[in-house]
Amino acid sequence: RILGMVSSFVSTLLDIGSNAVNIEVHFERETGQMLSELEEMGLQRDGIPDFLGGSWGFEKFGTWCRERAEKEVKERGAHLAQRQEAKSTEPPAAAAESKKR
């Protein structure tokens, strides 16, 4: 039944013009096999979805998004502060020149 679903999915992709896509389908024959293969490929357990044996889940994704946004806001604020400081310490001639641009 699963093979039929996979075959139908791949056929649909090919029908809509996705033949340039490289599709690989993996089936786990023993518990933990998929996790082992993903780790062998260099993935870390905390980046592998929990349904494949890893520890990554959507609740962690939401937390990551919030933390990333906060970090980017702080970095942008620090960058803007550095630019303001650099402008305030420019020699008068350089400041006048940069205003012309």
PDB file of C-alpha atoms in Angstrom:
ATOM      1  CA  ARG A   1       0.000   0.000   0.000  1.00  0.00           C
ATOM      2  CA  ILE A   2       2.805   2.450   0.905  1.00  0.00           C
ATOM      3  CA  LEU A   3       4.721   1.568  -2.255  1.00  0.00           C
ATOM      4  CA  GLY A   4       1.625   2.427  -4.277  1.00  0.00           C
ATOM      5  CA  MET A   5       1.333   5.808  -2.542  1.00  0.00           C
ATOM      6  CA  VAL A   6       5.011   6.571  -3.170  1.00  0.00           C
ATOM      7  CA  SER A   7       4.733   5.503  -6.794  1.00  0.00           C
ATOM      8  CA  SER A   8       1.670   7.711  -7.262  1.00  0.00           C
ATOM      9  CA  PHE A   9       3.451  10.673  -5.637  1.00  0.00           C
ATOM     10  CA  VAL A  10       6.537  10.314  -7.859  1.00  0.00           C
ATOM     11  CA  SER A  11       4.326   9.917 -10.941  1.00  0.00           C
ATOM     12  CA  THR A  12       2.467  13.115 -10.044  1.00  0.00           C
ATOM     13  CA  LEU A  13       5.735  15.016  -9.647  1.00  0.00           C
ATOM     14  CA  LEU A  14       6.920  13.807 -13.029  1.00  0.00           C
ATOM     15  CA  ASP A  15       3.578  14.695 -14.646  1.00  0.00           C
ATOM     16  CA  ILE A  16       3.800  18.296 -13.442  1.00  0.00           C
ATOM     17  CA  GLY A  17       7.293  18.711 -14.822  1.00  0.00           C
ATOM     18  CA  SER A  18       9.446  18.007 -11.811  1.00  0.00           C
ATOM     19  CA  ASN A  19      11.627  15.515 -13.686  1.00  0.00           C
ATOM     20  CA  ALA A  20      14.706  17.610 -12.910  1.00  0.00           C
ATOM     21  CA  VAL A  21      14.232  16.786  -9.232  1.00  0.00           C
ATOM     22  CA  ASN A  22      16.338  14.005  -7.770  1.00  0.00           C
ATOM     23  CA  ILE A  23      13.968  11.873  -5.693  1.00  0.00           C
ATOM     24  CA  GLU A  24      15.171   9.255  -3.263  1.00  0.00           C
ATOM     25  CA  VAL A  25      12.730   7.264  -1.168  1.00  0.00           C
ATOM     26  CA  HIS A  26      14.005   5.500   1.937  1.00  0.00           C
ATOM     27  CA  PHE A  27      12.212   2.862   3.940  1.00  0.00           C
ATOM     28  CA  GLU A  28      13.226   1.826   7.436  1.00  0.00           C
ATOM     29  CA  ARG A  29      13.471  -1.947   7.712  1.00  0.00           C
ATOM     30  CA  GLU A  30      14.609  -1.958  11.355  1.00  0.00           C
ATOM     31  CA  THR A  31      13.821   0.487  14.139  1.00  0.00           C
ATOM     32  CA  GLY A  32      16.477   3.181  14.274  1.00  0.00           C
ATOM     33  CA  GLN A  33      17.851   2.478  10.805  1.00  0.00           C
ATOM     34  CA  MET A  34      16.742   5.831   9.359  1.00  0.00           C
ATOM     35  CA  LEU A  35      18.203   7.733  12.319  1.00  0.00           C
ATOM     36  CA  SER A  36      21.531   5.923  11.921  1.00  0.00           C
ATOM     37  CA  GLU A  37      21.657   6.677   8.192  1.00  0.00           C
ATOM     38  CA  LEU A  38      20.883  10.360   8.751  1.00  0.00           C
ATOM     39  CA  GLU A  39      23.576  10.619  11.422  1.00  0.00           C
ATOM     40  CA  GLU A  40      26.064   8.898   9.085  1.00  0.00           C
ATOM     41  CA  MET A  41      25.258  11.627   6.534  1.00  0.00           C
ATOM     42  CA  GLY A  42      26.351  14.219   9.098  1.00  0.00           C
ATOM     43  CA  LEU A  43      23.012  15.297  10.535  1.00  0.00           C
ATOM     44  CA  GLN A  44      22.797  15.786  14.268  1.00  0.00           C
ATOM     45  CA  ARG A  45      20.054  14.212  16.367  1.00  0.00           C
ATOM     46  CA  ASP A  46      18.739  17.615  17.484  1.00  0.00           C
ATOM     47  CA  GLY A  47      18.175  18.506  13.816  1.00  0.00           C
ATOM     48  CA  ILE A  48      16.347  15.301  12.920  1.00  0.00           C
ATOM     49  CA  PRO A  49      12.550  15.213  13.384  1.00  0.00           C
ATOM     50  CA  ASP A  50      11.351  13.278  16.391  1.00  0.00           C
ATOM     51  CA  PHE A  51       9.227  10.935  14.238  1.00  0.00           C
ATOM     52  CA  LEU A  52      12.509   9.682  12.692  1.00  0.00           C
ATOM     53  CA  GLY A  53      14.120   9.149  16.092  1.00  0.00           C
ATOM     54  CA  GLY A  54      15.709  12.580  16.485  1.00  0.00           C
ATOM     55  CA  SER A  55      14.807  15.222  19.015  1.00  0.00           C
ATOM     56  CA  TRP A  56      13.679  18.073  16.738  1.00  0.00           C
ATOM     57  CA  GLY A  57      10.022  19.081  16.912  1.00  0.00           C
ATOM     58  CA  PHE A  58       7.870  21.981  15.808  1.00  0.00           C
ATOM     59  CA  GLU A  59       7.729  23.437  19.319  1.00  0.00           C
ATOM     60  CA  LYS A  60      11.521  23.770  19.161  1.00  0.00           C
ATOM     61  CA  PHE A  61      11.190  25.415  15.747  1.00  0.00           C
ATOM     62  CA  GLY A  62       8.926  28.124  17.197  1.00  0.00           C
ATOM     63  CA  THR A  63      11.430  28.756  19.974  1.00  0.00           C
ATOM     64  CA  TRP A  64      14.279  28.885  17.443  1.00  0.00           C
ATOM     65  CA  CYS A  65      12.383  31.430  15.321  1.00  0.00           C
ATOM     66  CA  ARG A  66      11.788  33.716  18.326  1.00  0.00           C
ATOM     67  CA  GLU A  67      15.409  33.444  19.486  1.00  0.00           C
ATOM     68  CA  ARG A  68      16.706  34.087  15.963  1.00  0.00           C
ATOM     69  CA  ALA A  69      14.489  37.163  15.543  1.00  0.00           C
ATOM     70  CA  GLU A  70      15.668  38.570  18.889  1.00  0.00           C
ATOM     71  CA  LYS A  71      19.297  37.966  17.934  1.00  0.00           C
ATOM     72  CA  GLU A  72      18.864  39.686  14.567  1.00  0.00           C
ATOM     73  CA  VAL A  73      17.178  42.705  16.183  1.00  0.00           C
ATOM     74  CA  LYS A  74      20.072  43.024  18.646  1.00  0.00           C
ATOM     75  CA  GLU A  75      22.676  42.652  15.890  1.00  0.00           C
ATOM     76  CA  ARG A  76      20.947  45.250  13.748  1.00  0.00           C
ATOM     77  CA  GLY A  77      20.738  47.644  16.695  1.00  0.00           C
ATOM     78  CA  ALA A  78      24.450  47.190  17.423  1.00  0.00           C
ATOM     79  CA  HIS A  79      25.299  47.753  13.761  1.00  0.00           C
ATOM     80  CA  LEU A  80      23.237  50.949  13.607  1.00  0.00           C
ATOM     81  CA  ALA A  81      24.836  52.205  16.829  1.00  0.00           C
ATOM     82  CA  GLN A  82      28.304  51.611  15.348  1.00  0.00           C
ATOM     83  CA  ARG A  83      27.364  53.540  12.219  1.00  0.00           C
ATOM     84  CA  GLN A  84      26.037  56.444  14.289  1.00  0.00           C
ATOM     85  CA  GLU A  85      29.204  56.464  16.388  1.00  0.00           C
ATOM     86  CA  ALA A  86      31.392  56.410  13.275  1.00  0.00           C
ATOM     87  CA  LYS A  87      29.466  59.340  11.807  1.00  0.00           C
ATOM     88  CA  SER A  88      29.784  61.371  14.991  1.00  0.00           C
ATOM     89  CA  THR A  89      33.568  60.929  15.050  1.00  0.00           C
ATOM     90  CA  GLU A  90      34.122  61.820  11.361  1.00  0.00           C
ATOM     91  CA  PRO A  91      36.275  64.881  10.704  1.00  0.00           C
ATOM     92  CA  PRO A  92      34.083  67.833   9.578  1.00  0.00           C
ATOM     93  CA  ALA A  93      35.326  67.681   5.957  1.00  0.00           C
ATOM     94  CA  ALA A  94      34.516  63.959   5.680  1.00  0.00           C
ATOM     95  CA  ALA A  95      31.078  64.505   7.235  1.00  0.00           C
ATOM     96  CA  ALA A  96      30.311  67.243   4.708  1.00  0.00           C
ATOM     97  CA  GLU A  97      31.451  64.985   1.873  1.00  0.00           C
ATOM     98  CA  SER A  98      29.270  62.080   3.020  1.00  0.00           C
ATOM     99  CA  LYS A  99      26.225  64.426   3.168  1.00  0.00           C
ATOM    100  CA  LYS A 100      26.763  65.299  -0.512  1.00  0.00           C
ATOM    101  CA  ARG A 101      26.327  61.623  -1.461  1.00  0.00           C
TER     102      ARG A 101
END
